[in-house]
Coordinates of C-alpha atoms and ligand atoms in Angstrom, one line a residue:
M833 CA -18.3 -20.8 2.6
T834 CA -16.5 -22.2 -0.7
G835 CA -15.4 -25.5 0.7
A836 CA -13.1 -27.3 3.3
P837 CA -10.4 -24.9 4.5
L838 CA -7.3 -25.4 3.1
I839 CA -5.4 -24.0 6.1
N840 CA -6.6 -24.8 9.7
V841 CA -5.0 -23.3 12.8
T842 CA -6.7 -24.7 16.0
D843 CA -5.9 -23.4 19.5
A844 CA -2.6 -21.9 18.6
C845 CA -0.2 -20.5 21.2
Y846 CA 3.5 -18.6 20.6
T847 CA 5.7 -18.0 23.5
I848 CA 9.1 -16.5 23.6
G849 CA 10.4 -16.4 27.1
S850 CA 8.2 -15.2 29.3
R851 CA 6.3 -13.3 26.6
T852 CA 3.1 -14.8 24.8
L853 CA 2.5 -13.2 21.7
W854 CA -1.1 -14.9 21.1
R855 CA -2.8 -17.9 22.5
G856 CA -6.0 -19.8 21.5
L857 CA -6.0 -18.6 18.1
N858 CA -8.0 -19.9 15.5
L859 CA -7.8 -19.4 11.7
E860 CA -9.6 -21.1 8.6
V861 CA -8.8 -20.2 5.2
E862 CA -10.9 -21.5 2.6
P863 CA -9.9 -22.2 -1.0
A864 CA -10.4 -19.3 -3.1
E865 CA -10.1 -16.9 -0.1
M866 CA -7.9 -14.0 0.6
V867 CA -7.4 -13.3 4.1
A868 CA -5.8 -10.1 5.5
I869 CA -3.8 -10.5 9.0
T870 CA -3.8 -7.2 10.7
G871 CA -3.0 -6.0 14.1
P872 CA -0.7 -3.6 16.1
S873 CA 3.0 -3.7 15.3
G874 CA 4.5 -6.3 17.3
A875 CA 1.3 -8.4 17.7
G876 CA 3.1 -11.4 16.1
K877 CA 1.3 -11.0 12.5
T878 CA 4.6 -12.3 10.8
T879 CA 5.3 -14.9 13.4
L880 CA 1.7 -16.1 12.5
L881 CA 2.5 -16.3 8.8
N882 CA 5.9 -17.9 9.4
C883 CA 4.2 -20.6 11.4
I884 CA 1.6 -21.5 8.6
G885 CA 4.5 -21.3 6.4
L886 CA 6.5 -23.9 8.4
I887 CA 9.5 -21.6 8.8
D888 CA 8.7 -21.1 12.5
R889 CA 6.3 -23.4 14.8
F890 CA 3.5 -22.7 17.5
T891 CA 4.4 -23.3 20.9
A892 CA 1.3 -25.1 21.3
G893 CA -1.9 -25.8 18.9
R894 CA -2.5 -27.6 15.8
L895 CA -1.8 -26.6 12.1
S896 CA -3.3 -28.7 9.1
I897 CA -2.6 -27.5 5.5
L898 CA -4.2 -29.3 2.7
N899 CA -5.8 -32.0 5.0
R900 CA -2.3 -32.5 6.5
D901 CA -1.3 -32.3 10.1
L902 CA 1.7 -30.3 10.3
S903 CA 1.6 -29.4 13.9
A904 CA 5.1 -30.7 14.4
P905 CA 6.7 -31.9 11.2
K906 CA 10.0 -33.3 10.8
E907 CA 12.3 -30.7 9.1
S908 CA 12.7 -32.9 5.8
V909 CA 9.1 -32.9 5.9
A910 CA 8.5 -29.3 6.3
R911 CA 11.2 -28.3 3.5
R912 CA 9.4 -30.7 1.0
F913 CA 6.2 -29.4 1.9
R914 CA 7.3 -25.6 1.8
R915 CA 9.0 -26.3 -1.6
Q916 CA 6.1 -28.0 -3.2
E917 CA 2.7 -26.4 -1.7
L918 CA 3.6 -22.9 -0.4
G919 CA 4.0 -19.8 -2.2
Y920 CA 5.8 -17.0 -0.4
L921 CA 5.9 -13.2 -1.4
F922 CA 8.0 -10.8 0.9
Q923 CA 8.6 -7.2 1.1
D924 CA 12.2 -7.6 0.2
F925 CA 11.3 -10.2 -2.6
A926 CA 13.4 -13.0 -1.2
L927 CA 15.4 -13.4 -4.6
V928 CA 18.9 -14.6 -5.5
E929 CA 20.2 -11.0 -6.1
A930 CA 23.4 -12.3 -7.8
D931 CA 21.5 -14.5 -10.2
S932 CA 19.7 -13.8 -13.2
V933 CA 15.9 -13.4 -13.6
I934 CA 15.7 -16.6 -15.6
D935 CA 17.4 -18.5 -13.3
N936 CA 15.5 -17.1 -10.1
V937 CA 12.2 -18.1 -11.8
R938 CA 13.7 -21.5 -12.8
L939 CA 14.0 -22.5 -9.2
A940 CA 10.3 -22.5 -8.6
L941 CA 10.0 -25.1 -11.2
P942 CA 9.9 -28.7 -10.2
P943 CA 12.9 -30.8 -10.3
G944 CA 12.9 -32.6 -13.8
T945 CA 11.5 -29.9 -15.8
S946 CA 13.0 -30.1 -19.5
R947 CA 15.0 -27.3 -20.5
R948 CA 12.5 -26.3 -23.1
D949 CA 9.5 -26.9 -20.8
A950 CA 11.2 -24.3 -18.3
V951 CA 12.1 -21.7 -20.9
E952 CA 8.5 -21.7 -22.2
K953 CA 6.8 -21.8 -18.9
I954 CA 9.4 -18.9 -17.5
R955 CA 8.9 -16.7 -20.9
A956 CA 4.9 -17.0 -20.2
A957 CA 5.2 -16.1 -16.7
L958 CA 7.6 -12.8 -17.4
D959 CA 5.1 -12.0 -20.2
V960 CA 2.0 -12.0 -17.7
V961 CA 3.9 -9.8 -15.2
G962 CA 4.8 -7.5 -17.9
L963 CA 8.4 -7.8 -17.9
S964 CA 9.2 -9.3 -21.4
E965 CA 8.1 -6.5 -23.4
K966 CA 10.0 -4.2 -20.9
R967 CA 13.5 -4.7 -21.6
R968 CA 14.8 -7.3 -24.3
N969 CA 17.2 -8.6 -22.3
I970 CA 15.6 -8.7 -18.8
E971 CA 15.9 -12.7 -18.7
K972 CA 19.6 -12.4 -18.6
S973 CA 19.7 -9.2 -16.2
K974 CA 21.0 -10.0 -12.6
V975 CA 18.3 -9.3 -10.1
Y976 CA 20.2 -6.8 -8.3
E977 CA 20.2 -4.6 -11.6
L978 CA 16.5 -4.5 -11.4
S979 CA 14.3 -2.1 -9.7
G980 CA 12.0 -3.0 -6.7
G981 CA 8.9 -2.9 -8.9
E982 CA 10.6 -5.2 -11.1
Q983 CA 12.0 -7.5 -8.7
Q984 CA 8.6 -7.9 -7.1
R985 CA 7.5 -8.9 -10.7
V986 CA 10.2 -11.7 -10.8
A987 CA 8.9 -12.7 -7.7
L988 CA 5.2 -12.8 -9.0
A989 CA 6.6 -14.8 -11.8
R990 CA 7.9 -17.4 -9.4
L991 CA 4.5 -17.8 -7.9
I992 CA 2.8 -18.1 -11.5
V993 CA 5.1 -21.2 -12.5
R994 CA 4.8 -22.7 -9.1
N995 CA 1.1 -22.5 -9.1
P996 CA 1.0 -23.1 -5.4
R997 CA -2.4 -23.5 -3.6
I998 CA -1.2 -21.7 -0.6
I999 CA 0.0 -18.0 -0.9
L1000 CA 1.7 -16.6 1.9
A1001 CA 2.6 -12.8 1.6
D1002 CA 4.2 -10.5 4.3
E1003 CA 3.7 -6.9 3.6
P1004 CA 4.1 -7.8 -0.4
T1005 CA 3.4 -4.1 -1.6
A1006 CA 5.1 -2.1 1.1
S1007 CA 8.1 -1.1 -0.9
L1008 CA 6.4 -0.9 -4.4
D1009 CA 4.6 2.1 -6.1
R1010 CA 0.7 1.9 -7.1
E1011 CA 1.2 0.4 -10.2
N1012 CA 3.2 -2.7 -8.9
G1013 CA 1.4 -3.0 -5.8
E1014 CA -1.9 -3.4 -8.0
M1015 CA -0.2 -5.9 -10.3
T1016 CA 0.7 -7.8 -6.8
L1017 CA -2.8 -7.4 -5.8
R1018 CA -4.5 -8.5 -9.0
L1019 CA -1.9 -11.8 -9.3
M1020 CA -2.8 -12.7 -5.7
R1021 CA -6.4 -12.3 -6.5
L1022 CA -6.2 -14.5 -9.7
R1023 CA -4.6 -17.4 -7.8
A1024 CA -7.5 -17.1 -5.4
E1025 CA -9.9 -17.2 -8.0
A1026 CA -8.1 -20.3 -9.3
G1027 CA -8.7 -21.8 -5.7
A1028 CA -5.6 -20.9 -3.7
A1029 CA -5.6 -19.6 -0.3
V1030 CA -4.0 -16.7 0.1
V1031 CA -3.0 -15.1 3.5
V1032 CA -1.5 -11.4 3.4
V1033 CA -0.1 -9.7 6.3
S1034 CA -0.5 -5.8 5.8
H1035 CA -0.5 -2.5 7.6
D1036 CA -2.2 -0.8 4.4
P1037 CA -5.9 -0.4 4.5
W1038 CA -5.9 -0.2 0.7
V1039 CA -4.4 -3.8 0.6
V1040 CA -6.8 -4.8 3.4
D1041 CA -9.8 -3.6 1.4
H1042 CA -8.7 -5.9 -1.4
C1043 CA -8.9 -9.0 0.8
D1044 CA -12.2 -10.9 1.4
R1045 CA -11.8 -10.9 5.3
E1046 CA -9.6 -9.1 8.0
F1047 CA -8.2 -11.5 10.7
R1048 CA -7.0 -9.1 13.4
I1049 CA -4.6 -10.1 16.1
A1050 CA -4.9 -8.1 19.3
M1051 CA -1.7 -7.4 21.4
E1052 CA -1.8 -10.1 24.4
E1053 CA -1.4 -8.6 28.0
N1054 CA 1.4 -10.2 29.5
Ligands
ATP19 N1 12.4 -15.9 17.0 C1 12.1 -14.8 17.6 N2 13.0 -14.4 18.8 C2 12.6 -13.3 19.4 N3 11.8 -12.5 19.5 C3 10.8 -12.6 18.5 C4 11.1 -14.2 17.7 N4 10.1 -14.0 16.7 C5 9.4 -12.8 16.8 N5 9.9 -11.8 18.1 C6 9.2 -10.9 18.6 O1 7.9 -11.3 18.7 C7 7.4 -9.9 18.4 C8 6.4 -10.0 17.3 O2 6.9 -10.0 15.9 P1 6.4 -9.8 14.5 O3 7.3 -9.6 13.6 O4 5.7 -11.3 14.4 O5 5.1 -9.0 14.7 P2 4.3 -8.2 13.9 O6 3.1 -7.9 14.3 O7 4.7 -8.7 12.3 O8 5.1 -6.6 13.5 P3 5.3 -5.4 12.5 O9 3.7 -5.2 12.4 O10 5.8 -4.4 13.3 O11 6.0 -6.2 11.4 C9 8.4 -8.6 18.2 O12 8.6 -8.2 19.5 C10 9.4 -9.5 18.0 O13 10.6 -8.7 18.4

């Protein structure tokens, strides 16, 4: 035990029409903890992550993040919370493909960050993910011009500049080679060591082994 949980899901249930994905679900994630959500295909792993990420809502149950009750937040509150406190990593990177690398990373900075500060932070983050030395003009490249591994590095740079206390990752290594997969896991671990709660949905035993704990969702009988 390292401290009070940053994420607290209590007695949660998710129903779509007549089908219940899960019920009575309880999950706590503490600071500095990396938890893998596993389970059979269709069990509702992504749905759980989306609920914690305030993209979707439980049918019943309670959600508290950073000590704040977010069981049924107004959309404006959810939007602000997502922008300020949550960091996401997705299999398809969720970048704005037609925009440059620098503009994609800049989106993660708080509004009002000065241009000079922004450039400094973005360059430092691109350095950490090994992009700055890779190609001289990488900052101005459009995201669609990059390889999958490079795109994930841009997504990681975005996480670094935001420094969120909650990181939610959905199959973040699924489309990556081993080198980029390792970098993704390493950076998530660094964020956890800095005190973040990291939740990773993955089918990959290698990823699950890198986590502190496995939270397995069983297929609900309907
Ligand atoms: N908004 C929705 N409307 C209709 N069906 C949905 C919705 N959200 C999820 N589902 C269904 O719920 C089930 C669980 O989906 P989810 O993607 O969460 O599962 P998963 O465990 O992440 O699966 P996989 O491992 O295959 O990615 C699926 O059958 C999906 O089609």
